mmCIF file of C-alpha atoms in Angstrom:
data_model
loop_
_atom_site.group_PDB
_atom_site.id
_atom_site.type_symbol
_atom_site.label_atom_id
_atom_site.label_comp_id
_atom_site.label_asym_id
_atom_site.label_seq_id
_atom_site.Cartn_x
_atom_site.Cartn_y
_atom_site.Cartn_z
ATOM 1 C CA UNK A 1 0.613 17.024 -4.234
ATOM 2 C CA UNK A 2 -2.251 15.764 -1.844
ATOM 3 C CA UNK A 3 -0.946 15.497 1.827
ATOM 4 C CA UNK A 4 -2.509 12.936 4.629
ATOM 5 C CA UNK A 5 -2.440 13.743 7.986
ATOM 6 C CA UNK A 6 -3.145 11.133 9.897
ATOM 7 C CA UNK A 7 -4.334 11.638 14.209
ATOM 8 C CA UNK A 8 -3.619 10.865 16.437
ATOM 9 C CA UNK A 9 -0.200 9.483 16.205
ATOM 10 C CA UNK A 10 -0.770 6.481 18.947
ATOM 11 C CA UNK A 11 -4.301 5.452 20.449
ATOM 12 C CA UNK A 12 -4.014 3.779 23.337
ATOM 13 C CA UNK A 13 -7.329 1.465 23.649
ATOM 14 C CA UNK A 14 -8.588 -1.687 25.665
ATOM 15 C CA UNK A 15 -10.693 -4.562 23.885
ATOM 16 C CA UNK A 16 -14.291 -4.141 23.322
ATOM 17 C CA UNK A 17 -13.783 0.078 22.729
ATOM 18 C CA UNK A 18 -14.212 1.917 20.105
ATOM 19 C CA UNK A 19 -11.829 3.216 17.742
ATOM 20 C CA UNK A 20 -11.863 6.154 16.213
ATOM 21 C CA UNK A 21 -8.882 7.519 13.140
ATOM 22 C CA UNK A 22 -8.671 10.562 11.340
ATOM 23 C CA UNK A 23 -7.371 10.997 8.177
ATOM 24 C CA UNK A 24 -7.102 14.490 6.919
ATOM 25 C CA UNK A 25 -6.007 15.479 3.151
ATOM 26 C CA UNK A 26 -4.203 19.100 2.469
ATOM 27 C CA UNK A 27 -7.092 19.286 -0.232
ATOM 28 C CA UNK A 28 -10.398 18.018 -0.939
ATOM 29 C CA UNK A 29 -10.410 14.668 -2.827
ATOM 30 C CA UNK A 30 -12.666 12.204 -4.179
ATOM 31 C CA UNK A 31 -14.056 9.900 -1.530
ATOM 32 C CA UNK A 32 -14.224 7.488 -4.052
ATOM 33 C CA UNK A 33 -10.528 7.293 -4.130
ATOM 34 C CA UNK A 34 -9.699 7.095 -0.114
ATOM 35 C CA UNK A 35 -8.633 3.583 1.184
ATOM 36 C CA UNK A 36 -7.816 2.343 4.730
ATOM 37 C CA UNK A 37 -5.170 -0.434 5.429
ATOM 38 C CA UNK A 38 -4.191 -2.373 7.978
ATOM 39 C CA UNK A 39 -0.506 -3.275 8.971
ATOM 40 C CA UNK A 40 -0.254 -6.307 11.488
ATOM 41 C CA UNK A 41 4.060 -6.285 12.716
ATOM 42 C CA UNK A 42 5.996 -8.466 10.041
ATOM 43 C CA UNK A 43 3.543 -8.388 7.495
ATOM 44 C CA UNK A 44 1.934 -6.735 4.947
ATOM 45 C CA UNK A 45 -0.726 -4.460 4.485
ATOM 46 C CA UNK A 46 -3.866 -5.329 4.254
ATOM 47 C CA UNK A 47 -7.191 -3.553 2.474
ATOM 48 C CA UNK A 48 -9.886 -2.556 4.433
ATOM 49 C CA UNK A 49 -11.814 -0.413 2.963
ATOM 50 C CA UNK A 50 -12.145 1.238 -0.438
ATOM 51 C CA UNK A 51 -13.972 4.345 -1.527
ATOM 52 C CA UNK A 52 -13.802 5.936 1.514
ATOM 53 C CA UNK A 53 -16.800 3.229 2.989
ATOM 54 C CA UNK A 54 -17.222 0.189 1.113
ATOM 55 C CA UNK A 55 -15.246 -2.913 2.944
ATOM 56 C CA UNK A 56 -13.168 -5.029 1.399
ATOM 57 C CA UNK A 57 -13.858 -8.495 0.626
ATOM 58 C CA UNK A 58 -13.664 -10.762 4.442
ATOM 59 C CA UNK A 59 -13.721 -7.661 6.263
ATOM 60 C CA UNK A 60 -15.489 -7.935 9.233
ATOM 61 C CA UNK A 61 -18.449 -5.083 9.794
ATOM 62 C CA UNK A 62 -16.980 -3.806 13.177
ATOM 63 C CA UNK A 63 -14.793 -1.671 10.717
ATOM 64 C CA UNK A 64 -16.437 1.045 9.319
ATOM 65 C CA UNK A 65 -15.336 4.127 6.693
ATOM 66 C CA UNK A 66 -16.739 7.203 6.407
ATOM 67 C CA UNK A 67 -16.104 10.968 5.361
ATOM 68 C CA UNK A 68 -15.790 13.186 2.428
ATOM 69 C CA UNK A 69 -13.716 16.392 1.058
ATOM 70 C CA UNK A 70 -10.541 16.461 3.393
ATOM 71 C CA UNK A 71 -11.874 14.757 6.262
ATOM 72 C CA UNK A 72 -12.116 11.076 6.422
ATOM 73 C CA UNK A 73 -12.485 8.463 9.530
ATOM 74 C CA UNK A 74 -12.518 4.677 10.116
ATOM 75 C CA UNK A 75 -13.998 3.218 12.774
ATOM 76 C CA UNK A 76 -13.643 -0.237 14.396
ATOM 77 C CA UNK A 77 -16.483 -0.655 16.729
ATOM 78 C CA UNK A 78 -15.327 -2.829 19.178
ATOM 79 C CA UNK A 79 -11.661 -3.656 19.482
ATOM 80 C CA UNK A 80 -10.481 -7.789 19.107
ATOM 81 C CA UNK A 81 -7.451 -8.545 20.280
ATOM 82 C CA UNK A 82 -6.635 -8.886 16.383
ATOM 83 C CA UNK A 83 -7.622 -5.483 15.548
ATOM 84 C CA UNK A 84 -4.068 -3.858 17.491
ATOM 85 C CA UNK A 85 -2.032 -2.697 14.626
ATOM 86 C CA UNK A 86 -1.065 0.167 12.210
ATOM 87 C CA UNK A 87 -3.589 1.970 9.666
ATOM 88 C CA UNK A 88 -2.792 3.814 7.311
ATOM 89 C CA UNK A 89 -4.954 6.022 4.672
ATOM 90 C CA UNK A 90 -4.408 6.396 1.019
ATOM 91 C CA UNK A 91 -5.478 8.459 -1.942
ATOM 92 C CA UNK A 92 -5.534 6.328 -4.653
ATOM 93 C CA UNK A 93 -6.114 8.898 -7.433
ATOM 94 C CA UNK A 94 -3.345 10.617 -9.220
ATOM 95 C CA UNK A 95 -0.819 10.905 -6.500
ATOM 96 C CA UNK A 96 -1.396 7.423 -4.725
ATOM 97 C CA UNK A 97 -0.801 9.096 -1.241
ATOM 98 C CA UNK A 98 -0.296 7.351 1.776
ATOM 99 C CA UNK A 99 -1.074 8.839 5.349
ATOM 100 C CA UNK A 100 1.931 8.278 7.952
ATOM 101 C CA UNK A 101 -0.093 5.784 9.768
ATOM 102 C CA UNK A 102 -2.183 5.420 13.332
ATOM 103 C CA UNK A 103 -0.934 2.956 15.836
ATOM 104 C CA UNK A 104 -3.627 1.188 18.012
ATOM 105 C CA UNK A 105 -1.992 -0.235 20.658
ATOM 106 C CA UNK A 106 -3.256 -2.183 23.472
ATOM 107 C CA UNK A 107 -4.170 0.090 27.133
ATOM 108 C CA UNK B 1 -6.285 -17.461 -4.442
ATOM 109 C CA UNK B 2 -4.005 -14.461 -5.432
ATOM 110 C CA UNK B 3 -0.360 -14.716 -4.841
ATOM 111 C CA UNK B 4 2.280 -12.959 -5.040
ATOM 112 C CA UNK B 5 5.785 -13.388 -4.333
ATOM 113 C CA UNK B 6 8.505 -11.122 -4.458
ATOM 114 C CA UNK B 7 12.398 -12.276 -5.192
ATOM 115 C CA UNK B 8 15.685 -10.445 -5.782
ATOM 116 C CA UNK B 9 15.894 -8.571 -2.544
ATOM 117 C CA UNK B 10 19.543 -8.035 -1.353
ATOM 118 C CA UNK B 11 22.419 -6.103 0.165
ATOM 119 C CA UNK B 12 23.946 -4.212 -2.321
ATOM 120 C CA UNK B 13 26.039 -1.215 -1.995
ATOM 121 C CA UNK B 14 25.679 2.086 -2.738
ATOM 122 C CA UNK B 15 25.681 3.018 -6.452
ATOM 123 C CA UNK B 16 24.718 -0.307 -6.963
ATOM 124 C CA UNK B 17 21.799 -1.935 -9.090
ATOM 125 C CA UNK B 18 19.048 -4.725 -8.535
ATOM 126 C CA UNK B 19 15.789 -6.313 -10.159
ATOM 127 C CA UNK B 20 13.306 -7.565 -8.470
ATOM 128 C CA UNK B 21 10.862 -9.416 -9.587
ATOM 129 C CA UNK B 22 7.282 -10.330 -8.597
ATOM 130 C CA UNK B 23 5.853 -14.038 -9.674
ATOM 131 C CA UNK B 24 2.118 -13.614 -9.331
ATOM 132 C CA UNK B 25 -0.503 -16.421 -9.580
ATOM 133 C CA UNK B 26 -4.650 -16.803 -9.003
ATOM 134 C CA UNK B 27 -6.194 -14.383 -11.008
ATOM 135 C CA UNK B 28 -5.608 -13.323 -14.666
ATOM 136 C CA UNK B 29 -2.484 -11.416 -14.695
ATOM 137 C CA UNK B 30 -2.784 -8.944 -17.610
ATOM 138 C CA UNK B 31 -6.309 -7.851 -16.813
ATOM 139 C CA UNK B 32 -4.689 -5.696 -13.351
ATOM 140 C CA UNK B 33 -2.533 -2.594 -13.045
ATOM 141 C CA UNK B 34 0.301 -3.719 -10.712
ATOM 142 C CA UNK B 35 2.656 -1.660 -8.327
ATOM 143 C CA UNK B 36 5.136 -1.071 -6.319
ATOM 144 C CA UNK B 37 5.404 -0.152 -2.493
ATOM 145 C CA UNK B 38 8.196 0.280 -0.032
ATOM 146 C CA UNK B 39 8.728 0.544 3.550
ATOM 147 C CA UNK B 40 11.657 2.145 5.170
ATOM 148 C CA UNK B 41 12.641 0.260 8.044
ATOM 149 C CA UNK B 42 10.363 1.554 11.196
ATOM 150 C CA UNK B 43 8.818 3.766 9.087
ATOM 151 C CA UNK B 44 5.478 4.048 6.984
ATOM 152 C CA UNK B 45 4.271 2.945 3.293
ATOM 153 C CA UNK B 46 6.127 4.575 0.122
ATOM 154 C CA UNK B 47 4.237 4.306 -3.189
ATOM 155 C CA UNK B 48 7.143 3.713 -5.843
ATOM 156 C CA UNK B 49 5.831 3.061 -9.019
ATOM 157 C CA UNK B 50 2.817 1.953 -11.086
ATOM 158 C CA UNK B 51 1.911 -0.093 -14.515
ATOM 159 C CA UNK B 52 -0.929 -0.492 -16.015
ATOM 160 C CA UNK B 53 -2.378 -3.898 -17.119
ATOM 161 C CA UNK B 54 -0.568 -4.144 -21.192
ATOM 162 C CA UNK B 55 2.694 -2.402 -19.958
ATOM 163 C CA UNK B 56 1.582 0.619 -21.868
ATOM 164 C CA UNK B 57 1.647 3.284 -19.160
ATOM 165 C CA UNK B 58 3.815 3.537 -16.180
ATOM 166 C CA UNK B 59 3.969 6.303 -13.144
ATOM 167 C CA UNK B 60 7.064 6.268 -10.873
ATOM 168 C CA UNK B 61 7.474 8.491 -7.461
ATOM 169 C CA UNK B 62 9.333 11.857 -7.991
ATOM 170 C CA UNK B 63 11.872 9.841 -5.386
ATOM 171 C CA UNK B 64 12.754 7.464 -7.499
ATOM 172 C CA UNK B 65 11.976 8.817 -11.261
ATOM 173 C CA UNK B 66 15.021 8.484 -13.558
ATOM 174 C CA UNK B 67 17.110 5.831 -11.484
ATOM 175 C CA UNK B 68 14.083 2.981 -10.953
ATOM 176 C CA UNK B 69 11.963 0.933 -13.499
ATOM 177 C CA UNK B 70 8.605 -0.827 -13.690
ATOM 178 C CA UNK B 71 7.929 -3.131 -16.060
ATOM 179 C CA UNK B 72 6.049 -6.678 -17.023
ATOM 180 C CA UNK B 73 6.198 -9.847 -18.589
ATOM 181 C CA UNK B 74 2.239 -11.029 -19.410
ATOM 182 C CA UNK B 75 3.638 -13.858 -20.658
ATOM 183 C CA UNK B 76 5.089 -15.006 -17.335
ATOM 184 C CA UNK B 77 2.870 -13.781 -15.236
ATOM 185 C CA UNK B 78 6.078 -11.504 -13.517
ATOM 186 C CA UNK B 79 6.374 -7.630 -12.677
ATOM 187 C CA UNK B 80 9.693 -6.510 -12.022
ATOM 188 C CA UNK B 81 11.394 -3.096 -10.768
ATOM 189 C CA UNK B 82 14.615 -2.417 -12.124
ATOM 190 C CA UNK B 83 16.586 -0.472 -9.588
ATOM 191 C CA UNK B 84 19.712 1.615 -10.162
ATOM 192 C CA UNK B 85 22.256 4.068 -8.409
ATOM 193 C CA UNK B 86 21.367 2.758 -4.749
ATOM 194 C CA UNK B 87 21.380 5.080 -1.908
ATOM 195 C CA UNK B 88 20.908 4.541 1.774
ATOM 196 C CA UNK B 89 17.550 5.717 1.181
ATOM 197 C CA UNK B 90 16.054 3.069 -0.882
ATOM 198 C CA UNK B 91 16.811 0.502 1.824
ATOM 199 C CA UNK B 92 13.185 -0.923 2.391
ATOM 200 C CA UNK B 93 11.102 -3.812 2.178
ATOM 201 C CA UNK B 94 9.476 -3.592 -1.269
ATOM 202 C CA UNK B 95 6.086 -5.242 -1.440
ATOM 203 C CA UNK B 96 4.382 -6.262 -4.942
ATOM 204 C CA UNK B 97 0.724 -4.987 -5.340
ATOM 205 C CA UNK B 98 -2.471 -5.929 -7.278
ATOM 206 C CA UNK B 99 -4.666 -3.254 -8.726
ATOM 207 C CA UNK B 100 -8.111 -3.913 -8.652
ATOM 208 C CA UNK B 101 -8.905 -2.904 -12.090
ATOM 209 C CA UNK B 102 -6.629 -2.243 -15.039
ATOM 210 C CA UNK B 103 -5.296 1.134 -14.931
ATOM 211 C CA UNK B 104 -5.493 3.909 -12.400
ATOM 212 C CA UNK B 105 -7.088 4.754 -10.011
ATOM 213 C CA UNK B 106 -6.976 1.604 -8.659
ATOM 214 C CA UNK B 107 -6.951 0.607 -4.758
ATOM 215 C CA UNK B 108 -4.557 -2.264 -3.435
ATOM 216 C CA UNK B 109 -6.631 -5.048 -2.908
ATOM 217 C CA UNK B 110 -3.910 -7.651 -2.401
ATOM 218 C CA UNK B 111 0.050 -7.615 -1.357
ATOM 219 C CA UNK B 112 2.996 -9.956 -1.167
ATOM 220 C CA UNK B 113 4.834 -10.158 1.594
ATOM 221 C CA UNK B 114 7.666 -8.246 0.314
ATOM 222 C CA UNK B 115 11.611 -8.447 -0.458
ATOM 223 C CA UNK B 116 13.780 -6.618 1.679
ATOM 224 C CA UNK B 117 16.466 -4.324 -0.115
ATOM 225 C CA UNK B 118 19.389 -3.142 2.187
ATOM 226 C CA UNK B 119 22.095 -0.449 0.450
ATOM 227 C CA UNK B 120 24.771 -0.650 2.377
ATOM 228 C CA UNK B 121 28.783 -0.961 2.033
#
């Protein structure tokens, strides 16, 4: 079974810097099957980006996916106000993984 | 639009069963694998269990294999989970979950909001 580690735990951030997640699987996996989601408090998930770089439909271009074999990384360029939430990674091939999730909370 | 809305959610105790059920609406139902997520309270997302777009094929979580059930109705436009033998541990919110294609590997492109299952006595 493919394990996601996600770092760091908790990034503490101001608007207008740049954010930087890890997402690191216990083997090498298809980049075409890595996703990124976003978790706002009291609601769901949302997709950001699928296939490791390619953003979801209304997702605005400050977020950013990239990576390949076990290491993977979004990136929001400059932090909104809207942007301070969970994210969490997922392998979406056979064992539909999910990383324990990145806070980015406001600094 | 795509919606979908999740019903059935409960306290129940432990040992207990429950369906829930998922009415979805805005894009053609039977062309999309569908899922199943949870979320322990305070805690991070849980796949549970898979289908593909017929009903043919289904994948559950070792967690849950044996004791929970995904299915579908095509004709209504529903995906359910039947859930049996309740522990504390499958207390969660339980969001429905589009594929984006018909079977796996498929990405989550769009969620309800989720029902919230509490197994308690």
């Amino acid at each position: 079974e493919i394990v996601l580690t996600q770092s760091p735990g908790t990034l503490s951030l101001s608007p207008g810097e740049r954010a930087t997640l890890s997402c690191r699987a216990s083997q090498s996996v298809s980049s075409s099957y890595l996703a990124w989601y976003q978790q706002k408090p009291g609601q769901a998930p949302r997709l950001l980006i699928y296939g490791a770089s390619s953003r979801a439909a209304g997702i605005p271009d400050r977020f950013s996916g990239s990576g390949s074999g076990t290491d993977f990384t979004l990136t929001i360029s400059r932090l909104e106000p809207e942007d301070f939430a969970v994210y969490y990674c997922q392998h979406y091939g056979d064992s539909r993984t999910f990383g324990q999730g990145t806070k980015v909370e406001i600094k | 639009e795509v919606q979908l809305l999740e019903s059935g959610g409960d306290l129940v105790q432990p040992g207990g069963s429950l369906r829930l059920s998922c009415a979805a609406s805005g894009f053609t139902f039977n062309s999309y694998a569908m899922s199943w997520v949870r979320q322990a309270p305070g805690r991070g997302l849980d796949w549970v269990s898979s289908i593909t777009d017929d009903g043919g094929d289904t994948w559950h979580a070792d967690s849950v294999k044996g004791h929970f059930t995904i299915s579908r109705d095509n004709s209504k436009n529903t995906l359910y989970l039947q859930m049996g033998s309740l522990t504390a541990a499958d207390t969660a919110i339980y969001y429905c979950v589009k594929g984006n294609t018909r079977s796996r590997p498929y990405y989550f492109d769009s969620w309800g909001q989720g029902a919230l299952v509490t197994v308690s006595s």
